[in-house]
Coordinates of C-alpha atoms in Angstrom, one line a residue:
M5 CA -5.3 -24.2 -4.3
T6 CA -3.5 -24.4 -0.9
N7 CA -4.3 -21.0 0.1
A8 CA -5.5 -19.6 3.4
L9 CA -8.6 -18.2 1.6
I10 CA -9.6 -21.7 0.7
L11 CA -8.4 -23.8 3.5
V12 CA -9.4 -22.0 6.7
S13 CA -9.4 -24.6 9.4
S14 CA -9.0 -22.4 12.5
S15 CA -10.9 -19.2 11.9
A16 CA -11.6 -18.4 15.6
A17 CA -8.0 -19.1 16.5
S18 CA -6.6 -16.5 13.8
V19 CA -9.2 -13.9 14.9
D20 CA -8.1 -14.4 18.6
K21 CA -4.4 -14.2 17.6
L22 CA -5.2 -10.8 15.7
D23 CA -7.1 -9.6 18.8
A24 CA -4.4 -10.6 21.1
I25 CA -1.7 -9.0 19.0
A26 CA -3.5 -5.5 19.0
T27 CA -4.6 -5.7 22.5
E28 CA -1.2 -6.1 23.8
L29 CA 0.3 -3.4 21.5
C30 CA -2.7 -0.8 22.1
S31 CA -2.8 -1.4 25.9
A32 CA 0.8 -1.2 26.6
Q33 CA 3.0 1.8 27.3
G34 CA 4.1 2.9 23.9
G35 CA 0.7 2.0 22.2
W36 CA 0.2 0.5 18.8
G37 CA 3.7 0.0 17.5
V38 CA 6.8 1.3 19.0
G39 CA 7.8 3.3 15.7
P40 CA 9.2 6.7 16.0
E41 CA 9.7 8.5 19.3
W42 CA 7.7 11.5 17.9
T43 CA 4.1 11.8 19.3
P44 CA 1.8 14.6 17.9
P45 CA 1.4 17.5 20.3
I46 CA -2.3 18.2 20.9
E47 CA -1.7 22.0 21.2
K48 CA -0.4 22.3 17.8
S49 CA -2.6 23.6 14.8
P50 CA -4.9 20.8 13.4
L51 CA -3.0 21.5 10.1
W52 CA 0.4 21.2 11.6
E53 CA 2.6 18.4 10.4
P54 CA 6.1 17.1 11.7
K55 CA 9.3 17.4 9.8
L56 CA 10.4 14.1 8.2
D57 CA 13.4 14.2 10.4
E58 CA 11.2 14.5 13.5
Y59 CA 8.8 11.7 12.6
F60 CA 11.2 8.9 11.0
P61 CA 14.0 7.8 13.3
S62 CA 16.3 6.9 10.2
M63 CA 16.1 10.4 8.7
R64 CA 17.4 12.4 11.9
D65 CA 20.4 13.6 9.9
Y66 CA 18.7 13.7 6.6
V67 CA 19.7 16.4 4.2
P68 CA 17.7 16.5 0.7
D69 CA 20.0 15.8 -2.2
I70 CA 18.6 14.1 -5.4
N71 CA 22.2 12.5 -6.0
R72 CA 22.5 11.2 -2.5
P73 CA 19.5 9.4 -1.0
V74 CA 20.5 8.8 2.5
S75 CA 17.6 7.2 4.5
T76 CA 18.2 3.4 5.1
L77 CA 15.1 1.2 5.0
E78 CA 14.7 -1.2 7.7
R79 CA 15.3 -4.9 6.5
V80 CA 13.9 -8.0 8.3
R81 CA 13.6 -11.8 8.1
N82 CA 11.3 -14.2 9.8
V83 CA 9.1 -11.3 10.8
S84 CA 6.3 -12.1 13.1
P85 CA 2.6 -10.7 13.1
E86 CA 3.6 -8.4 15.9
H87 CA 6.8 -7.0 14.4
F88 CA 5.0 -6.7 11.0
A89 CA 2.2 -4.7 12.5
E90 CA 4.8 -2.4 14.4
L91 CA 6.6 -1.8 11.0
V92 CA 3.4 -0.9 9.1
S93 CA 2.1 1.3 11.7
R94 CA 5.1 3.7 11.3
G95 CA 4.4 4.3 7.7
Q96 CA 8.1 4.1 6.6
P97 CA 8.8 1.7 3.8
F98 CA 10.7 -1.5 4.8
V99 CA 12.0 -4.7 3.2
I100 CA 11.3 -8.4 4.1
E101 CA 14.3 -10.4 2.8
D102 CA 12.4 -13.8 2.8
A103 CA 9.0 -12.6 1.6
A104 CA 8.7 -15.2 -1.0
R105 CA 10.0 -18.2 0.6
G106 CA 8.1 -21.4 -0.4
L107 CA 6.2 -19.4 -3.1
P108 CA 5.8 -21.5 -6.3
L109 CA 6.4 -18.6 -8.7
L110 CA 9.9 -17.8 -7.2
G111 CA 12.5 -17.9 -9.8
K112 CA 10.1 -18.3 -12.8
G113 CA 11.2 -16.2 -15.8
C114 CA 9.0 -14.1 -18.1
D115 CA 8.9 -16.9 -20.6
F116 CA 7.2 -19.2 -18.1
Y117 CA 4.1 -16.6 -18.2
A118 CA 4.3 -16.3 -21.9
E119 CA 4.1 -20.1 -22.5
R120 CA 1.6 -20.8 -19.8
W121 CA -0.9 -18.0 -20.7
P122 CA -0.4 -17.1 -24.3
N123 CA -4.0 -15.9 -24.8
A124 CA -3.6 -13.1 -22.1
S125 CA -2.5 -9.6 -22.8
M126 CA -1.0 -6.8 -20.6
R127 CA -0.4 -3.0 -20.7
A128 CA 2.8 -1.9 -22.7
E129 CA 3.7 0.9 -20.2
Y130 CA 5.1 4.1 -21.7
H131 CA 4.3 3.0 -25.3
D132 CA 6.0 5.1 -27.9
E133 CA 4.3 4.2 -31.3
R134 CA 7.0 6.2 -33.2
R135 CA 9.6 3.8 -32.3
T136 CA 7.7 0.4 -31.9
G137 CA 6.9 -1.3 -35.2
K138 CA 4.1 -3.7 -36.0
E139 CA 6.1 -6.8 -35.3
W140 CA 5.2 -5.9 -31.6
Q141 CA 1.5 -6.4 -32.2
I142 CA 0.7 -3.6 -29.8
F143 CA -3.2 -2.9 -29.8
F144 CA -5.4 -0.5 -28.1
D145 CA -8.0 -2.0 -25.7
P146 CA -11.0 0.4 -25.6
E147 CA -12.6 -1.2 -22.8
E148 CA -9.8 -0.6 -20.6
G149 CA -8.3 2.5 -22.3
E150 CA -4.9 1.1 -22.5
T151 CA -2.3 0.0 -25.0
K152 CA -1.5 -3.8 -24.8
I153 CA 0.7 -6.5 -26.1
P154 CA -0.1 -10.3 -26.2
L155 CA 1.8 -12.4 -23.9
S156 CA 2.3 -14.8 -26.8
N157 CA 4.6 -12.3 -28.6
P158 CA 8.2 -13.1 -27.4
L159 CA 9.6 -9.7 -28.2
W160 CA 8.3 -8.3 -24.8
W161 CA 10.5 -10.8 -22.8
N162 CA 13.7 -10.7 -25.0
T163 CA 13.9 -7.3 -26.7
Q164 CA 14.0 -3.8 -25.2
R165 CA 11.1 -1.6 -26.2
P166 CA 12.0 2.3 -25.9
A167 CA 9.9 4.1 -23.2
Q168 CA 8.3 7.3 -24.3
P169 CA 10.2 9.9 -22.4
R170 CA 9.1 12.7 -20.1
R171 CA 10.7 16.0 -19.7
A172 CA 13.7 16.1 -17.2
M173 CA 14.1 12.4 -17.5
H174 CA 17.8 12.9 -16.4
K175 CA 16.4 12.9 -12.9
H176 CA 15.6 9.2 -13.2
M177 CA 18.1 6.5 -12.0
A178 CA 18.6 5.5 -15.7
G179 CA 19.7 9.0 -16.6
L180 CA 23.3 8.1 -15.6
A181 CA 23.0 4.7 -17.4
G182 CA 21.1 5.3 -20.5
K183 CA 17.6 5.6 -21.8
L184 CA 14.7 3.7 -20.1
S185 CA 13.2 0.6 -21.5
G186 CA 9.4 0.3 -21.2
P187 CA 8.0 -2.2 -18.6
Y188 CA 4.8 -4.2 -18.7
I189 CA 2.0 -4.6 -16.1
W190 CA -0.4 -7.6 -16.2
H191 CA -3.5 -6.8 -14.4
V192 CA -4.7 -10.3 -13.7
K193 CA -6.7 -9.0 -10.9
D194 CA -9.4 -7.2 -13.1
Q195 CA -8.6 -7.2 -16.7
E196 CA -8.5 -11.0 -17.5
P197 CA -11.4 -13.4 -17.8
I198 CA -12.1 -15.2 -14.5
E199 CA -10.9 -18.5 -16.0
T200 CA -7.4 -17.0 -16.7
K201 CA -7.4 -15.3 -13.3
R202 CA -8.2 -18.8 -11.5
S203 CA -5.5 -20.5 -13.6
V204 CA -2.9 -18.0 -12.4
Q205 CA -4.0 -18.3 -8.8
Q206 CA -3.2 -22.0 -9.0
H207 CA 0.5 -21.0 -9.0
W208 CA 0.3 -17.7 -7.0
G209 CA 0.8 -17.8 -3.2
V210 CA 0.1 -15.6 -0.2
P211 CA 3.4 -14.7 1.7
Y212 CA 3.7 -16.4 5.1
F213 CA 3.4 -13.1 7.2
L214 CA -0.1 -12.5 5.6
N215 CA -1.5 -16.0 5.1
E216 CA -3.0 -16.6 8.5
S217 CA -5.6 -13.9 8.1
A218 CA -8.6 -14.8 5.8
M219 CA -9.1 -11.0 5.2
N220 CA -5.4 -10.5 4.0
S221 CA -5.4 -13.6 2.1
F222 CA -8.5 -12.8 0.3
E223 CA -7.4 -9.2 -0.6
S224 CA -4.0 -10.2 -1.6
Y225 CA -5.2 -13.3 -3.6
E226 CA -7.7 -11.1 -5.5
S227 CA -5.7 -7.9 -6.1
F228 CA -2.3 -9.0 -7.5
E229 CA -0.8 -7.9 -10.6
F230 CA 2.6 -8.7 -12.4
W231 CA 5.4 -6.3 -13.5
F232 CA 7.9 -7.4 -16.1
A233 CA 11.0 -5.6 -17.2
L234 CA 14.2 -6.2 -19.0
P235 CA 17.4 -4.8 -17.7
G236 CA 17.4 -1.1 -18.5
G237 CA 13.7 -1.0 -17.8
G238 CA 11.8 0.6 -14.8
T239 CA 9.0 2.9 -13.9
M240 CA 9.1 6.7 -13.6
A241 CA 8.5 8.2 -10.3
H242 CA 4.8 8.3 -9.3
G243 CA 2.4 7.9 -6.5
D244 CA -0.1 5.0 -6.4
A245 CA -3.7 5.5 -6.4
Y246 CA -4.4 3.1 -3.4
C247 CA -5.8 4.0 0.0
E248 CA -4.3 0.8 1.4
M249 CA -0.7 -0.6 2.1
T250 CA 1.2 -1.8 -1.0
L251 CA 3.7 -4.7 -1.2
S252 CA 5.8 -5.4 -4.2
M253 CA 7.6 -8.9 -4.3
Q254 CA 10.6 -9.6 -6.6
L255 CA 10.1 -13.1 -8.0
K256 CA 12.9 -13.0 -10.6
G257 CA 15.9 -10.7 -10.8
R258 CA 16.8 -7.6 -8.9
K259 CA 15.1 -4.1 -8.9
R260 CA 16.4 -0.7 -7.5
W261 CA 13.8 1.6 -5.9
R262 CA 14.1 5.2 -5.0
M263 CA 11.5 6.4 -2.8
M264 CA 10.3 9.7 -0.9
M265 CA 7.2 10.9 0.9
L266 CA 4.8 13.0 -0.9
P267 CA 5.9 16.6 -0.3
P268 CA 4.1 19.2 1.6
L269 CA 1.2 20.5 -0.1
D270 CA 0.4 23.7 1.9
S271 CA -1.7 25.4 -0.7
P272 CA -3.3 24.7 -4.3
E273 CA -0.3 26.5 -5.9
H274 CA 1.9 23.7 -4.6
L275 CA -0.1 20.9 -6.2
F276 CA 1.4 18.8 -9.0
N277 CA 0.7 15.8 -11.2
T278 CA 1.6 12.7 -9.2
H279 CA 1.3 10.4 -12.3
D280 CA 4.3 8.9 -13.8
G281 CA 7.3 11.1 -14.5
Y282 CA 5.6 14.6 -14.0
I283 CA 7.5 15.3 -10.7
Y284 CA 10.6 15.4 -12.6
E285 CA 9.3 18.7 -14.2
T286 CA 9.1 20.2 -10.7
D287 CA 11.7 20.6 -7.9
N288 CA 10.0 18.1 -5.8
W289 CA 11.7 14.9 -6.8
V290 CA 14.4 14.5 -3.9
P291 CA 14.3 10.9 -3.0
E292 CA 15.1 9.9 0.5
S293 CA 16.1 6.4 0.1
E294 CA 17.6 4.1 -2.7
T295 CA 17.0 0.3 -2.0
L296 CA 18.1 -2.8 -3.9
V297 CA 15.2 -5.5 -3.8
S298 CA 16.6 -8.9 -4.8
E299 CA 14.8 -12.0 -5.9
G300 CA 12.7 -13.3 -3.1
E301 CA 12.5 -9.8 -1.2
A302 CA 9.5 -7.6 -0.9
I303 CA 9.3 -3.9 -0.2
I304 CA 6.2 -2.6 1.7
F305 CA 5.1 1.2 1.6
P306 CA 2.0 3.2 2.6
P307 CA -0.1 5.5 0.6
N308 CA 1.3 8.6 -1.1
Y309 CA 5.0 7.2 -0.9
M310 CA 6.3 8.3 -4.3
H311 CA 8.8 5.8 -5.9
E312 CA 10.8 5.0 -9.2
T313 CA 12.2 1.7 -10.0
Y314 CA 15.0 0.7 -12.3
I315 CA 16.3 -2.7 -13.5
H316 CA 20.1 -1.9 -13.5
P317 CA 22.1 -3.8 -16.2
D318 CA 24.9 -4.1 -13.9
E319 CA 22.8 -5.9 -11.4
N320 CA 21.0 -8.4 -13.6
D321 CA 21.9 -10.7 -16.4
E322 CA 21.7 -9.0 -19.9
S323 CA 19.1 -11.5 -21.1
D324 CA 17.1 -12.0 -18.0
C325 CA 13.6 -10.5 -17.9
T326 CA 12.6 -9.7 -14.4
V327 CA 9.3 -10.2 -12.7
A328 CA 7.6 -8.8 -9.5
T329 CA 4.1 -9.2 -8.1
T330 CA 2.4 -6.5 -6.5
F331 CA -0.7 -6.3 -4.3
Q332 CA -2.6 -4.4 -1.6
F333 CA -3.5 -5.6 2.0
V334 CA -6.0 -4.1 4.5
Y335 CA -4.6 -4.9 7.9
P336 CA -2.5 -3.6 9.6
H337 CA -2.6 0.1 8.3
S338 CA -0.2 3.0 8.8
A339 CA -2.6 4.8 10.9
R340 CA -0.1 6.8 12.8
Y341 CA 1.6 7.9 9.6
L342 CA -1.8 9.0 8.2
R343 CA -2.6 10.9 11.4
A344 CA 1.0 12.7 11.3
F345 CA 0.6 13.6 7.5
L346 CA -3.2 13.9 7.1
P347 CA -3.1 17.6 5.8
R348 CA -0.9 16.6 2.8
M349 CA -3.0 13.6 2.2
A350 CA -6.1 15.8 2.0
M351 CA -4.5 17.8 -0.7
S352 CA -3.2 14.8 -2.7
S353 CA -4.8 12.9 -5.6
L354 CA -5.8 10.1 -2.9
Q355 CA -8.5 12.6 -1.8
D356 CA -9.3 14.3 -5.2
E357 CA -9.4 11.1 -7.3
E358 CA -9.9 8.2 -4.7
R359 CA -11.7 10.1 -1.7
C360 CA -9.4 8.4 0.8
V361 CA -9.5 10.9 3.4
Q362 CA -13.1 11.9 3.2
E363 CA -14.6 8.2 3.0
R364 CA -12.0 5.4 3.5
W365 CA -10.0 7.1 6.5
A366 CA -12.8 9.1 8.2
H367 CA -13.6 6.4 10.9
L368 CA -10.1 6.6 12.0
A369 CA -10.6 10.2 13.2
L370 CA -14.3 10.2 13.9
L371 CA -14.7 6.7 15.4
D372 CA -17.8 6.7 13.1
P373 CA -18.2 6.6 9.4
P374 CA -18.5 10.0 7.5
S375 CA -22.1 11.3 7.8
K376 CA -23.9 13.6 5.7
K377 CA -25.5 15.4 8.8
A378 CA -23.5 18.5 10.2
F379 CA -20.7 17.7 12.4
N380 CA -21.6 19.0 16.1
G381 CA -18.3 20.2 16.9
D382 CA -15.2 18.5 18.5
A383 CA -16.1 19.0 22.2
D384 CA -19.6 17.7 21.7
H385 CA -18.1 14.8 19.8
A386 CA -15.7 14.0 22.5
S387 CA -18.3 14.2 25.2
R388 CA -20.6 11.8 23.2
V389 CA -17.7 9.4 22.8
L390 CA -16.8 9.4 26.6
A391 CA -20.3 8.9 27.6
D392 CA -20.5 5.9 25.3
M393 CA -17.3 4.1 26.2
D394 CA -16.1 5.2 29.5
S395 CA -17.9 2.6 31.5
D396 CA -16.0 3.1 34.7
R397 CA -16.6 6.8 34.4
S398 CA -12.8 7.5 35.0
G399 CA -12.8 10.4 32.5
D400 CA -10.7 8.5 30.1
I401 CA -11.1 5.3 27.8
S402 CA -8.8 2.1 28.1
Y403 CA -8.5 -0.3 25.2
S404 CA -10.7 -2.7 27.0
E405 CA -13.5 -0.3 27.2
F406 CA -13.1 0.7 23.7
S407 CA -13.1 -2.9 22.4
T408 CA -15.9 -3.8 24.7
F409 CA -18.2 -0.9 23.2
F410 CA -17.7 -1.9 19.6
H411 CA -18.2 -5.6 20.2
E412 CA -21.2 -5.5 22.4
S413 CA -23.0 -2.0 22.3
P414 CA -26.2 -2.0 20.3
S415 CA -25.6 1.6 19.4
R416 CA -25.4 2.8 15.8
H417 CA -21.9 4.3 16.7
A418 CA -20.7 0.7 17.4
R419 CA -22.6 -1.5 15.0
W420 CA -21.3 0.3 11.9
A421 CA -17.9 -1.4 12.5
H422 CA -19.4 -4.8 12.0
Q423 CA -19.1 -4.9 8.3
E424 CA -19.4 -7.6 5.8
P425 CA -16.4 -8.2 3.5
Y426 CA -16.8 -6.5 0.1
T427 CA -16.6 -8.8 -2.9
D428 CA -17.0 -7.8 -6.5
G429 CA -18.4 -10.6 -8.7
K430 CA -17.1 -9.5 -11.9
H431 CA -13.5 -9.4 -10.7
H432 CA -13.6 -11.9 -7.8
G433 CA -15.8 -14.6 -9.3
T434 CA -17.3 -16.6 -6.7
S435 CA -17.6 -15.2 -3.0
P436 CA -15.9 -16.8 -0.1
S437 CA -17.6 -19.6 1.8
P438 CA -19.9 -18.5 4.6
E439 CA -17.3 -19.8 7.2
V440 CA -14.4 -17.7 5.6
R441 CA -16.8 -14.6 5.2
L442 CA -17.6 -14.9 9.0
Q443 CA -13.9 -14.9 9.8
M444 CA -13.2 -11.9 7.3
A445 CA -16.1 -10.0 9.1
A446 CA -14.5 -10.6 12.6
E447 CA -11.1 -9.5 11.2
I448 CA -12.6 -6.6 9.8
L449 CA -13.9 -5.5 13.2
E450 CA -10.6 -6.2 14.9
A451 CA -8.9 -4.2 12.2
N452 CA -11.1 -1.2 12.6
L453 CA -10.7 -1.1 16.2
H454 CA -6.9 -1.3 16.1
N455 CA -6.4 1.2 13.4
M456 CA -8.8 3.7 15.0
W457 CA -7.0 3.3 18.5
S458 CA -3.7 3.8 16.7
F459 CA -4.9 7.1 15.1
Q460 CA -6.6 8.3 18.4
D461 CA -4.0 7.6 21.2
L462 CA -1.7 10.4 20.5
N463 CA 0.7 10.0 23.6
R464 CA 0.6 6.3 23.3
D465 CA -0.1 5.8 27.0
G466 CA -2.9 3.1 26.4
L467 CA -5.7 5.6 27.3
L468 CA -8.0 7.9 25.3
T469 CA -8.9 11.4 26.7
A470 CA -11.4 13.9 25.6
A471 CA -8.5 16.0 24.3
E472 CA -7.2 13.4 22.2
I473 CA -10.7 12.4 20.8
A474 CA -11.4 16.1 20.1
A475 CA -8.0 16.8 18.4
S476 CA -8.3 13.7 15.9
A477 CA -11.8 15.0 15.0
E478 CA -10.7 18.6 14.4
R479 CA -7.5 17.4 12.4
W480 CA -9.9 15.5 10.0

């Protein structure tokens, strides 16, 4: 396994590089990422959000129209760690055209997986038992609560399986081309025996723009899944239940994506089910962009970006079964995007089901993990932070002071950021080596610092003021 998780020969160098990238971006005029020109005004209500055409430069002339998505996603090649961090910080989806370069699974068809791992099974998405006969060998997995099919059954990669429709399915891209065929999702990450997972990992590889980081290598290497679909297949519009960034890499064939930001959720009456297809029953599905992701390319998107996919028959060979791999990574994060749209995040399923706002993102706003103790107020909080970090008593905090505090202070307000990497023995098997764990812990610290700074430095001038610190806490 020639993976960065296994072969870490320069752990200190990679952490130093990570620190250098973020220090340059955080300290310079323009702050963490050069992203959109918009900066959040402190004097606005803590529940205020920008309009999409104010926040995303590519949407300046955007007019919602379900039949004409107009926003153009940025497409890049040979992306550097610095540029990758800038793109992620904005929060708008983007495409890396050479994402899969050098990866062993690039170009492998569905039959490769069926022949190599015939004892595995995967979820038959949108199973419609009324239109699927016994020859499919579809069964119910009570442990996972899912309807599955064995990889050994060749029907899944050479015969279309009708998807169980939702109401208002004409809003899907397939509405103009015909009925949707059901795709398959293979949860190698957490639903296969560890022996099968390790066998698949022998063939899987971390993309070049993530493999210098032990933390990202481990997260992606352990969290990947596969999506298989024949021409005419795809997914219904939904929002993923992840607090991290998501990457989907097309290994075989071409897939068309429509995407949109979760619409504003100003009150409980605006809530809707963000699981597959339910948004079609509302007036909310008005995709911003439509993008074709070709073989070898990857699309990257932040939490709460709703999306549907379609394997268009005109863009793929009729008999070709397409393959994509999807996974999450933890650094960098779209902290500026989360800061801008935190109110709707707090009203979404990411808070209700995953507790992202209350638990996973709280440190971005509070510079501390969430506490069961009563919050003492935004002004008192800002005064305490300044007293802790403003070492030259200038009345504001530079990134150097910020970083020094978290690296060196014995205070509990600093030590929490020194975290051990989380590993789940059931799903991850063996833990990383002590050397790799040390590198991961160092990267986690740097990631916490850079993401917090990105969230807090509202005007991107390279300094934190009491007003900015108080405004972030009040918003949370």
